[in-house]
mmCIF file of N, CA and C in Angstrom:
data_model
loop_
_atom_site.group_PDB
_atom_site.id
_atom_site.type_symbol
_atom_site.label_atom_id
_atom_site.label_comp_id
_atom_site.label_asym_id
_atom_site.label_seq_id
_atom_site.Cartn_x
_atom_site.Cartn_y
_atom_site.Cartn_z
ATOM 1 N N MET A 3 181.582 -91.828 -42.368
ATOM 2 C CA MET A 3 181.469 -90.652 -42.235
ATOM 3 C C MET A 3 183.193 -89.935 -42.094
ATOM 4 N N GLY A 4 183.692 -90.495 -41.163
ATOM 5 C CA GLY A 4 184.873 -90.213 -40.347
ATOM 6 C C GLY A 4 186.413 -90.450 -41.451
ATOM 7 N N ALA A 5 185.998 -91.621 -42.342
ATOM 8 C CA ALA A 5 187.124 -91.802 -43.015
ATOM 9 C C ALA A 5 187.162 -90.844 -44.349
ATOM 10 N N PRO A 6 186.117 -90.140 -44.975
ATOM 11 C CA PRO A 6 186.381 -89.370 -46.047
ATOM 12 C C PRO A 6 186.749 -88.177 -45.648
ATOM 13 N N LEU A 7 186.309 -87.746 -44.460
ATOM 14 C CA LEU A 7 186.682 -86.240 -43.465
ATOM 15 C C LEU A 7 188.119 -86.492 -43.557
ATOM 16 N N THR A 8 188.691 -87.487 -42.937
ATOM 17 C CA THR A 8 190.037 -87.679 -42.543
ATOM 18 C C THR A 8 190.836 -87.701 -44.048
ATOM 19 N N ILE A 9 190.390 -88.105 -45.018
ATOM 20 C CA ILE A 9 191.359 -88.153 -46.215
ATOM 21 C C ILE A 9 191.062 -86.549 -46.849
ATOM 22 N N ILE A 10 190.310 -85.922 -46.593
ATOM 23 C CA ILE A 10 190.094 -84.670 -47.123
ATOM 24 C C ILE A 10 191.030 -83.524 -46.201
ATOM 25 N N LEU A 11 190.880 -83.911 -44.945
ATOM 26 C CA LEU A 11 191.805 -83.065 -44.349
ATOM 27 C C LEU A 11 193.220 -83.302 -44.341
ATOM 28 N N ILE A 12 193.724 -84.645 -44.833
ATOM 29 C CA ILE A 12 195.059 -84.771 -45.131
ATOM 30 C C ILE A 12 195.395 -84.245 -46.449
ATOM 31 N N ALA A 13 194.552 -84.550 -47.378
ATOM 32 C CA ALA A 13 194.716 -83.850 -48.534
ATOM 33 C C ALA A 13 195.096 -82.119 -48.567
ATOM 34 N N ILE A 14 194.400 -81.671 -47.984
ATOM 35 C CA ILE A 14 194.314 -80.120 -47.550
ATOM 36 C C ILE A 14 195.722 -79.784 -46.969
ATOM 37 N N ILE A 15 196.002 -80.838 -45.936
ATOM 38 C CA ILE A 15 197.627 -80.389 -45.446
ATOM 39 C C ILE A 15 198.612 -80.817 -46.234
ATOM 40 N N VAL A 16 198.530 -81.616 -47.133
ATOM 41 C CA VAL A 16 199.432 -82.329 -47.997
ATOM 42 C C VAL A 16 199.685 -81.323 -48.971
ATOM 43 N N LEU A 17 198.561 -80.731 -49.762
ATOM 44 C CA LEU A 17 198.683 -79.828 -50.534
ATOM 45 C C LEU A 17 198.930 -78.449 -50.348
ATOM 46 N N THR A 18 198.846 -78.143 -49.109
ATOM 47 C CA THR A 18 199.376 -76.611 -48.409
ATOM 48 C C THR A 18 200.837 -76.790 -48.218
ATOM 49 N N VAL A 19 201.263 -77.981 -47.388
ATOM 50 C CA VAL A 19 202.795 -77.979 -47.573
ATOM 51 C C VAL A 19 203.341 -78.214 -48.846
ATOM 52 N N GLY A 20 202.996 -78.844 -49.697
ATOM 53 C CA GLY A 20 203.362 -78.965 -51.010
ATOM 54 C C GLY A 20 203.641 -77.659 -51.849
ATOM 55 N N TRP A 21 202.452 -76.934 -51.537
ATOM 56 C CA TRP A 21 202.519 -75.721 -52.038
ATOM 57 C C TRP A 21 203.665 -75.001 -51.619
ATOM 58 N N SER A 22 203.816 -74.826 -50.218
ATOM 59 C CA SER A 22 204.857 -74.129 -49.684
ATOM 60 C C SER A 22 206.046 -74.197 -50.083
ATOM 61 N N ILE A 23 206.310 -75.863 -50.048
ATOM 62 C CA ILE A 23 207.861 -76.280 -50.484
ATOM 63 C C ILE A 23 208.216 -75.724 -51.802
ATOM 64 N N LEU A 24 207.195 -75.893 -52.718
ATOM 65 C CA LEU A 24 207.205 -75.396 -54.249
ATOM 66 C C LEU A 24 207.651 -73.879 -54.395
ATOM 67 N N HIS A 25 206.760 -73.241 -53.599
ATOM 68 C CA HIS A 25 206.819 -71.807 -53.934
ATOM 69 C C HIS A 25 207.670 -71.008 -53.023
ATOM 70 N N ILE A 26 208.257 -71.432 -51.901
ATOM 71 C CA ILE A 26 208.947 -70.686 -51.004
ATOM 72 C C ILE A 26 210.235 -71.398 -50.657
ATOM 73 N N TRP A 27 210.491 -72.495 -50.700
ATOM 74 C CA TRP A 27 211.682 -73.238 -50.729
ATOM 75 C C TRP A 27 212.795 -72.737 -51.901
ATOM 76 N N ASN A 28 213.981 -72.504 -51.411
ATOM 77 C CA ASN A 28 214.991 -72.288 -52.146
ATOM 78 C C ASN A 28 214.809 -71.024 -52.933
ATOM 79 N N ARG A 29 214.408 -69.947 -52.540
ATOM 80 C CA ARG A 29 214.617 -68.370 -52.758
ATOM 81 C C ARG A 29 215.142 -67.735 -52.008
ATOM 82 N N GLU A 30 216.076 -66.829 -52.758
ATOM 83 C CA GLU A 30 216.784 -66.082 -51.983
ATOM 84 C C GLU A 30 217.138 -64.897 -52.629
ATOM 85 N N ILE A 31 217.298 -63.730 -52.231
ATOM 86 C CA ILE A 31 217.887 -62.529 -52.978
ATOM 87 C C ILE A 31 218.889 -62.000 -51.698
ATOM 88 N N VAL A 32 220.212 -61.882 -52.075
ATOM 89 C CA VAL A 32 221.213 -61.302 -51.368
ATOM 90 C C VAL A 32 221.520 -60.024 -51.887
ATOM 91 N N VAL A 33 221.466 -58.931 -50.915
ATOM 92 C CA VAL A 33 221.837 -57.701 -51.525
ATOM 93 C C VAL A 33 223.186 -57.334 -51.123
ATOM 94 N N PHE A 34 223.820 -56.821 -52.269
ATOM 95 C CA PHE A 34 225.363 -56.472 -51.855
ATOM 96 C C PHE A 34 225.809 -54.854 -52.222
ATOM 97 N N GLU A 35 226.753 -54.367 -51.813
ATOM 98 C CA GLU A 35 227.063 -53.171 -52.163
ATOM 99 C C GLU A 35 226.843 -52.615 -53.727
ATOM 100 N N ARG A 36 227.188 -53.327 -54.499
ATOM 101 C CA ARG A 36 227.077 -53.253 -55.972
ATOM 102 C C ARG A 36 226.171 -53.729 -56.777
ATOM 103 N N GLY A 37 225.480 -54.725 -55.890
ATOM 104 C CA GLY A 37 224.295 -55.350 -57.032
ATOM 105 C C GLY A 37 224.071 -56.480 -55.978
ATOM 106 N N PHE A 38 223.070 -57.406 -56.607
ATOM 107 C CA PHE A 38 222.502 -58.427 -55.857
ATOM 108 C C PHE A 38 222.319 -59.565 -56.563
ATOM 109 N N SER A 39 222.274 -60.853 -55.805
ATOM 110 C CA SER A 39 221.670 -62.022 -56.359
ATOM 111 C C SER A 39 220.433 -62.420 -56.500
ATOM 112 N N TYR A 40 219.875 -62.992 -57.362
ATOM 113 C CA TYR A 40 218.711 -63.634 -57.553
ATOM 114 C C TYR A 40 218.454 -64.997 -57.524
ATOM 115 N N ARG A 41 217.907 -65.845 -56.483
ATOM 116 C CA ARG A 41 217.909 -67.058 -56.525
ATOM 117 C C ARG A 41 216.521 -67.687 -56.476
ATOM 118 N N GLU A 42 216.281 -68.621 -57.731
ATOM 119 C CA GLU A 42 214.858 -69.186 -57.728
ATOM 120 C C GLU A 42 215.165 -70.605 -58.072
ATOM 121 N N GLY A 43 215.086 -71.371 -57.121
ATOM 122 C CA GLY A 43 215.401 -73.376 -57.597
ATOM 123 C C GLY A 43 216.729 -73.100 -57.524
ATOM 124 N N SER A 44 217.425 -73.447 -58.310
ATOM 125 C CA SER A 44 218.927 -73.963 -58.462
ATOM 126 C C SER A 44 219.324 -72.702 -59.594
ATOM 127 N N GLN A 45 218.656 -71.690 -59.990
ATOM 128 C CA GLN A 45 219.020 -70.941 -60.984
ATOM 129 C C GLN A 45 219.583 -69.781 -60.140
ATOM 130 N N THR A 46 220.647 -69.068 -60.048
ATOM 131 C CA THR A 46 221.104 -67.953 -59.330
ATOM 132 C C THR A 46 221.542 -66.956 -60.630
ATOM 133 N N ILE A 47 221.115 -65.749 -60.393
ATOM 134 C CA ILE A 47 221.320 -64.579 -61.514
ATOM 135 C C ILE A 47 222.190 -63.352 -60.587
ATOM 136 N N PHE A 48 223.473 -63.361 -60.989
ATOM 137 C CA PHE A 48 223.829 -61.818 -60.373
ATOM 138 C C PHE A 48 223.437 -60.617 -61.260
ATOM 139 N N PHE A 49 223.085 -59.531 -60.535
ATOM 140 C CA PHE A 49 223.005 -58.313 -61.226
ATOM 141 C C PHE A 49 223.892 -57.242 -60.668
ATOM 142 N N HIS A 50 224.334 -56.252 -61.179
ATOM 143 C CA HIS A 50 224.953 -54.877 -60.707
ATOM 144 C C HIS A 50 223.767 -53.668 -60.995
ATOM 145 N N TYR A 51 223.815 -53.009 -60.099
ATOM 146 C CA TYR A 51 222.951 -51.760 -60.031
ATOM 147 C C TYR A 51 222.795 -51.098 -61.260
ATOM 148 N N GLU A 52 223.976 -51.088 -61.999
ATOM 149 C CA GLU A 52 224.254 -50.407 -63.136
ATOM 150 C C GLU A 52 223.554 -50.949 -64.311
ATOM 151 N N GLU A 53 223.176 -52.190 -64.298
ATOM 152 C CA GLU A 53 222.509 -52.985 -65.310
ATOM 153 C C GLU A 53 220.916 -52.871 -65.114
ATOM 154 N N ILE A 54 220.587 -52.292 -64.002
ATOM 155 C CA ILE A 54 218.902 -51.936 -63.869
ATOM 156 C C ILE A 54 218.405 -50.694 -64.732
ATOM 157 N N ASP A 55 217.419 -50.662 -65.237
ATOM 158 C CA ASP A 55 217.005 -49.670 -66.065
ATOM 159 C C ASP A 55 215.554 -49.001 -65.467
ATOM 160 N N ALA A 56 214.764 -49.818 -64.793
ATOM 161 C CA ALA A 56 213.549 -49.380 -64.095
ATOM 162 C C ALA A 56 213.270 -50.542 -62.946
ATOM 163 N N LEU A 57 212.844 -49.797 -61.861
ATOM 164 C CA LEU A 57 212.490 -50.454 -60.941
ATOM 165 C C LEU A 57 211.087 -49.963 -60.449
ATOM 166 N N ARG A 58 210.038 -50.996 -60.735
ATOM 167 C CA ARG A 58 208.702 -50.378 -60.055
ATOM 168 C C ARG A 58 208.100 -51.217 -59.096
ATOM 169 N N MET A 59 207.572 -50.153 -58.050
ATOM 170 C CA MET A 59 207.485 -50.686 -56.720
ATOM 171 C C MET A 59 205.779 -51.046 -56.561
ATOM 172 N N ARG A 60 205.380 -51.776 -56.348
ATOM 173 C CA ARG A 60 203.729 -51.535 -55.795
ATOM 174 C C ARG A 60 203.189 -52.295 -54.578
ATOM 175 N N ALA A 61 202.682 -51.775 -53.686
ATOM 176 C CA ALA A 61 202.142 -52.400 -52.414
ATOM 177 C C ALA A 61 200.575 -52.282 -52.423
ATOM 178 N N GLU A 62 199.893 -53.202 -52.091
ATOM 179 C CA GLU A 62 198.562 -53.007 -52.075
ATOM 180 C C GLU A 62 198.001 -53.913 -50.774
ATOM 181 N N ARG A 63 197.220 -53.016 -49.973
ATOM 182 C CA ARG A 63 196.618 -53.693 -48.709
ATOM 183 C C ARG A 63 195.481 -54.279 -49.074
ATOM 184 N N ARG A 64 195.208 -55.679 -48.520
ATOM 185 C CA ARG A 64 193.946 -56.475 -48.726
ATOM 186 C C ARG A 64 193.762 -56.815 -47.381
ATOM 187 N N ALA A 65 192.277 -57.031 -47.288
ATOM 188 C CA ALA A 65 191.603 -57.351 -46.149
ATOM 189 C C ALA A 65 190.668 -58.234 -46.432
ATOM 190 N N TYR A 66 190.630 -59.522 -45.771
ATOM 191 C CA TYR A 66 189.808 -60.584 -45.932
ATOM 192 C C TYR A 66 188.933 -60.975 -44.588
ATOM 193 N N PHE A 67 187.671 -61.720 -45.009
ATOM 194 C CA PHE A 67 186.871 -61.811 -43.813
ATOM 195 C C PHE A 67 186.315 -60.565 -43.081
ATOM 196 N N GLY A 68 185.842 -59.732 -43.796
ATOM 197 C CA GLY A 68 185.415 -58.397 -43.323
ATOM 198 C C GLY A 68 186.591 -57.537 -42.451
ATOM 199 N N GLY A 69 187.740 -57.632 -42.746
ATOM 200 C CA GLY A 69 188.476 -57.015 -42.538
ATOM 201 C C GLY A 69 189.425 -57.466 -41.215
ATOM 202 N N LEU A 70 188.895 -58.782 -40.898
ATOM 203 C CA LEU A 70 189.449 -59.636 -39.708
ATOM 204 C C LEU A 70 191.174 -59.717 -39.996
ATOM 205 N N LEU A 71 191.382 -60.336 -41.197
ATOM 206 C CA LEU A 71 192.695 -60.548 -41.479
ATOM 207 C C LEU A 71 193.222 -59.434 -42.713
ATOM 208 N N ARG A 72 194.287 -59.034 -42.533
ATOM 209 C CA ARG A 72 195.038 -58.003 -43.224
ATOM 210 C C ARG A 72 196.503 -58.276 -43.681
ATOM 211 N N ARG A 73 196.902 -57.770 -44.851
ATOM 212 C CA ARG A 73 198.143 -58.092 -45.332
ATOM 213 C C ARG A 73 198.404 -57.333 -46.456
ATOM 214 N N THR A 74 199.345 -56.989 -46.459
ATOM 215 C CA THR A 74 200.363 -56.233 -47.453
ATOM 216 C C THR A 74 200.944 -57.071 -48.528
ATOM 217 N N ILE A 75 200.571 -56.616 -49.877
ATOM 218 C CA ILE A 75 201.193 -57.296 -50.966
ATOM 219 C C ILE A 75 201.979 -56.898 -51.516
ATOM 220 N N TYR A 76 203.292 -56.982 -51.575
ATOM 221 C CA TYR A 76 204.251 -56.181 -52.237
ATOM 222 C C TYR A 76 204.703 -56.984 -53.698
ATOM 223 N N ARG A 77 205.177 -55.820 -54.821
ATOM 224 C CA ARG A 77 205.547 -56.525 -55.955
ATOM 225 C C ARG A 77 206.343 -55.679 -56.353
ATOM 226 N N PHE A 78 207.627 -56.082 -56.594
ATOM 227 C CA PHE A 78 208.563 -55.020 -57.297
ATOM 228 C C PHE A 78 209.102 -55.707 -58.560
ATOM 229 N N THR A 79 209.137 -55.116 -59.635
ATOM 230 C CA THR A 79 209.344 -55.624 -61.087
ATOM 231 C C THR A 79 210.573 -54.697 -61.239
ATOM 232 N N VAL A 80 211.597 -55.610 -61.732
ATOM 233 C CA VAL A 80 212.937 -54.961 -61.978
ATOM 234 C C VAL A 80 213.198 -55.154 -63.873
ATOM 235 N N HIS A 81 213.573 -54.194 -64.183
ATOM 236 C CA HIS A 81 213.832 -54.334 -65.713
ATOM 237 C C HIS A 81 215.225 -53.937 -65.890
ATOM 238 N N THR A 82 216.069 -54.572 -66.637
ATOM 239 C CA THR A 82 217.321 -54.350 -67.109
ATOM 240 C C THR A 82 217.581 -54.093 -68.331
ATOM 241 N N LEU A 83 218.819 -53.445 -68.494
ATOM 242 C CA LEU A 83 219.204 -52.857 -69.914
ATOM 243 C C LEU A 83 218.959 -53.686 -71.063
ATOM 244 N N ALA A 84 219.346 -55.078 -70.577
ATOM 245 C CA ALA A 84 219.406 -56.273 -71.690
ATOM 246 C C ALA A 84 218.006 -56.523 -71.751
ATOM 247 N N GLY A 85 216.774 -55.925 -71.316
ATOM 248 C CA GLY A 85 215.570 -56.392 -71.679
ATOM 249 C C GLY A 85 214.950 -57.499 -70.962
ATOM 250 N N GLU A 86 215.725 -57.790 -69.937
ATOM 251 C CA GLU A 86 215.147 -58.951 -68.851
ATOM 252 C C GLU A 86 214.234 -58.192 -68.116
ATOM 253 N N THR A 87 213.183 -59.025 -67.660
ATOM 254 C CA THR A 87 212.406 -58.362 -66.357
ATOM 255 C C THR A 87 212.001 -59.402 -65.480
ATOM 256 N N PHE A 88 212.180 -59.143 -64.503
ATOM 257 C CA PHE A 88 211.738 -60.342 -63.008
ATOM 258 C C PHE A 88 210.995 -59.679 -62.302
ATOM 259 N N THR A 89 210.257 -60.604 -61.371
ATOM 260 C CA THR A 89 209.583 -59.916 -60.423
ATOM 261 C C THR A 89 209.799 -60.435 -58.751
ATOM 262 N N ILE A 90 209.792 -59.526 -58.172
ATOM 263 C CA ILE A 90 210.069 -60.065 -56.305
ATOM 264 C C ILE A 90 208.489 -59.641 -55.663
ATOM 265 N N SER A 91 207.992 -60.710 -55.260
ATOM 266 C CA SER A 91 207.043 -60.490 -54.356
ATOM 267 C C SER A 91 207.126 -61.024 -53.173
ATOM 268 N N ASN A 92 205.932 -61.171 -52.330
ATOM 269 C CA ASN A 92 205.727 -61.788 -50.972
ATOM 270 C C ASN A 92 206.268 -63.137 -50.692
ATOM 271 N N LEU A 93 206.776 -63.879 -51.885
ATOM 272 C CA LEU A 93 207.271 -65.128 -51.726
ATOM 273 C C LEU A 93 208.645 -65.092 -50.933
ATOM 274 N N TYR A 94 209.538 -63.834 -50.780
ATOM 275 C CA TYR A 94 210.523 -63.588 -50.159
ATOM 276 C C TYR A 94 210.223 -63.019 -48.981
ATOM 277 N N VAL A 95 211.225 -63.524 -48.007
ATOM 278 C CA VAL A 95 210.948 -63.182 -46.745
ATOM 279 C C VAL A 95 211.386 -61.630 -46.671
ATOM 280 N N ARG A 96 210.813 -61.213 -45.764
ATOM 281 C CA ARG A 96 211.302 -59.583 -45.640
ATOM 282 C C ARG A 96 211.306 -58.624 -46.927
ATOM 283 N N VAL A 97 210.054 -58.861 -47.742
ATOM 284 C CA VAL A 97 210.225 -58.406 -49.092
ATOM 285 C C VAL A 97 210.006 -56.782 -48.756
ATOM 286 N N ALA A 98 209.761 -55.946 -47.935
ATOM 287 C CA ALA A 98 209.471 -54.668 -47.979
ATOM 288 C C ALA A 98 211.031 -54.190 -47.493
ATOM 289 N N GLN A 99 211.586 -54.627 -46.601
ATOM 290 C CA GLN A 99 212.890 -54.225 -46.445
ATOM 291 C C GLN A 99 213.677 -54.473 -47.746
ATOM 292 N N LEU A 100 213.672 -55.559 -48.551
ATOM 293 C CA LEU A 100 214.361 -55.682 -49.355
ATOM 294 C C LEU A 100 214.009 -54.868 -50.630
ATOM 295 N N GLY A 101 212.860 -54.414 -50.804
ATOM 296 C CA GLY A 101 212.607 -53.301 -51.659
ATOM 297 C C GLY A 101 213.203 -52.100 -51.282
ATOM 298 N N GLU A 102 212.883 -51.645 -50.104
ATOM 299 C CA GLU A 102 213.668 -50.335 -49.821
ATOM 300 C C GLU A 102 214.896 -50.147 -49.984
ATOM 301 N N GLN A 103 216.053 -51.186 -49.519
ATOM 302 C CA GLN A 103 217.222 -51.373 -49.623
ATOM 303 C C GLN A 103 217.707 -51.401 -51.273
ATOM 304 N N THR A 104 217.080 -52.318 -52.228
ATOM 305 C CA THR A 104 217.450 -52.201 -53.572
ATOM 306 C C THR A 104 217.002 -50.897 -54.309
ATOM 307 N N ASN A 105 215.930 -50.181 -53.734
ATOM 308 C CA ASN A 105 215.353 -48.972 -54.370
ATOM 309 C C ASN A 105 216.554 -47.875 -53.924
ATOM 310 N N GLN A 106 216.899 -47.718 -52.943
ATOM 311 C CA GLN A 106 217.944 -46.991 -52.559
ATOM 312 C C GLN A 106 219.208 -46.917 -53.296
ATOM 313 N N ARG A 107 219.411 -48.075 -53.564
ATOM 314 C CA ARG A 107 220.985 -48.527 -54.035
ATOM 315 C C ARG A 107 220.543 -48.306 -55.801
ATOM 316 N N VAL A 108 219.959 -48.667 -56.160
ATOM 317 C CA VAL A 108 219.345 -48.402 -57.501
ATOM 318 C C VAL A 108 218.951 -46.958 -57.962
ATOM 319 N N ASP A 109 218.604 -46.205 -57.166
ATOM 320 C CA ASP A 109 218.332 -44.666 -56.949
ATOM 321 C C ASP A 109 219.898 -44.079 -57.258
ATOM 322 N N ARG A 110 220.903 -44.502 -56.371
ATOM 323 C CA ARG A 110 221.995 -44.046 -56.574
ATOM 324 C C ARG A 110 222.589 -43.995 -58.065
ATOM 325 N N VAL A 111 222.319 -45.103 -58.515
ATOM 326 C CA VAL A 111 222.860 -45.195 -60.122
ATOM 327 C C VAL A 111 221.943 -44.863 -61.115
ATOM 328 N N LEU A 112 220.340 -44.903 -61.184
ATOM 329 C CA LEU A 112 219.657 -44.123 -61.754
ATOM 330 C C LEU A 112 219.442 -42.729 -61.698
ATOM 331 N N ILE A 113 219.615 -41.920 -60.733
ATOM 332 C CA ILE A 113 219.421 -40.653 -60.656
ATOM 333 C C ILE A 113 220.560 -39.645 -61.222
ATOM 334 N N PRO A 114 221.812 -40.052 -61.115
ATOM 335 C CA PRO A 114 222.677 -39.602 -61.951
ATOM 336 C C PRO A 114 222.562 -39.810 -63.537
ATOM 337 N N ARG A 115 222.147 -41.114 -63.789
ATOM 338 C CA ARG A 115 222.140 -41.330 -65.319
ATOM 339 C C ARG A 115 221.054 -40.522 -65.997
ATOM 340 N N PHE A 116 220.003 -40.319 -65.268
ATOM 341 C CA PHE A 116 218.655 -39.490 -65.625
ATOM 342 C C PHE A 116 219.192 -37.876 -65.865
ATOM 343 N N GLU A 117 219.858 -37.563 -64.682
ATOM 344 C CA GLU A 117 220.491 -36.269 -64.776
ATOM 345 C C GLU A 117 221.228 -35.976 -66.005
ATOM 346 N N ARG A 118 222.494 -36.939 -66.281
ATOM 347 C CA ARG A 118 223.177 -36.574 -67.436
ATOM 348 C C ARG A 118 222.062 -36.599 -68.588
ATOM 349 N N LYS A 119 221.187 -37.587 -68.855
ATOM 350 C CA LYS A 119 220.259 -37.541 -69.967
ATOM 351 C C LYS A 119 219.677 -36.269 -69.908
ATOM 352 N N LEU A 120 218.886 -35.628 -69.112
ATOM 353 C CA LEU A 120 218.630 -34.478 -69.252
ATOM 354 C C LEU A 120 219.410 -33.163 -69.737
ATOM 355 N N THR A 121 220.733 -33.527 -69.156
ATOM 356 C CA THR A 121 221.407 -32.238 -69.329
ATOM 357 C C THR A 121 221.994 -32.336 -70.803
ATOM 358 N N ALA A 122 221.831 -33.483 -71.296
ATOM 359 C CA ALA A 122 222.318 -33.822 -72.615
ATOM 360 C C ALA A 122 220.955 -33.559 -73.571
ATOM 361 N N GLY A 123 219.765 -33.194 -73.100
ATOM 362 C CA GLY A 123 218.688 -33.070 -73.920
ATOM 363 C C GLY A 123 217.767 -34.348 -74.235
ATOM 364 N N GLU A 124 218.276 -35.459 -73.580
ATOM 365 C CA GLU A 124 217.644 -36.807 -74.178
ATOM 366 C C GLU A 124 216.309 -36.951 -73.393
ATOM 367 N N THR A 125 215.635 -37.794 -73.880
ATOM 368 C CA THR A 125 214.414 -38.303 -73.088
ATOM 369 C C THR A 125 214.668 -39.456 -72.136
ATOM 370 N N ILE A 126 213.873 -39.321 -70.890
ATOM 371 C CA ILE A 126 213.846 -40.218 -70.034
ATOM 372 C C ILE A 126 212.749 -41.038 -70.208
ATOM 373 N N PRO A 127 212.769 -42.428 -70.082
ATOM 374 C CA PRO A 127 211.732 -43.219 -70.118
ATOM 375 C C PRO A 127 210.690 -43.160 -69.253
ATOM 376 N N SER A 128 209.470 -43.336 -69.676
ATOM 377 C CA SER A 128 208.362 -42.984 -68.541
ATOM 378 C C SER A 128 208.147 -44.112 -67.737
ATOM 379 N N ALA A 129 207.150 -43.889 -66.810
ATOM 380 C CA ALA A 129 206.928 -44.999 -65.647
ATOM 381 C C ALA A 129 205.784 -45.638 -66.307
ATOM 382 N N SER A 130 205.215 -45.438 -67.765
ATOM 383 C CA SER A 130 204.214 -46.268 -68.170
ATOM 384 C C SER A 130 204.429 -47.596 -68.669
ATOM 385 N N ARG A 131 205.461 -48.100 -68.589
ATOM 386 C CA ARG A 131 206.115 -49.292 -68.757
ATOM 387 C C ARG A 131 205.236 -50.462 -67.778
ATOM 388 N N SER A 132 204.752 -51.275 -68.324
ATOM 389 C CA SER A 132 203.970 -52.180 -67.449
ATOM 390 C C SER A 132 204.628 -53.130 -66.359
ATOM 391 N N ALA A 133 203.940 -53.194 -65.207
ATOM 392 C CA ALA A 133 204.835 -53.694 -64.001
ATOM 393 C C ALA A 133 204.067 -54.990 -63.604
#
C-alpha cells in the first residue's frame, strides 16, 4: 500500500514542478519609457507604444473551497497596428502593476491618436474586439 502511494505522491510533485518550469520559467516583460519587451522562452519581441492599437484588460476574482482561497486572475490582451495579438496573464510576476504601467503609457499614445481621429471625423475602433 505504501509503494503505490509514494509513486503517486512523487508523480504529483514532479508534474507540479515540471508545469511550473514550463509555464513560468523564462518569461519576462520589461517596461521602458517608449515601449516594452515581451519574452517567452527564447523569443523576445520589442514593442513601441505607438505600435499598439488596443489594450484590453480584464480582472476576475475567483474563490475556491467555499471562499477559503481567493485570487484575482488578470488578463491583458494587446493588439498591435500590424494585426498581432498576445496575452499577458498571471504567469508573469506582478502582472497587476505591469498592466497598470502599460495602460498608462499606452493611453499617452492612444488618447491623442483618438482625439485627432475624432477631430478629423473618422471613426474610433469599438471595444467589441474579442479579448
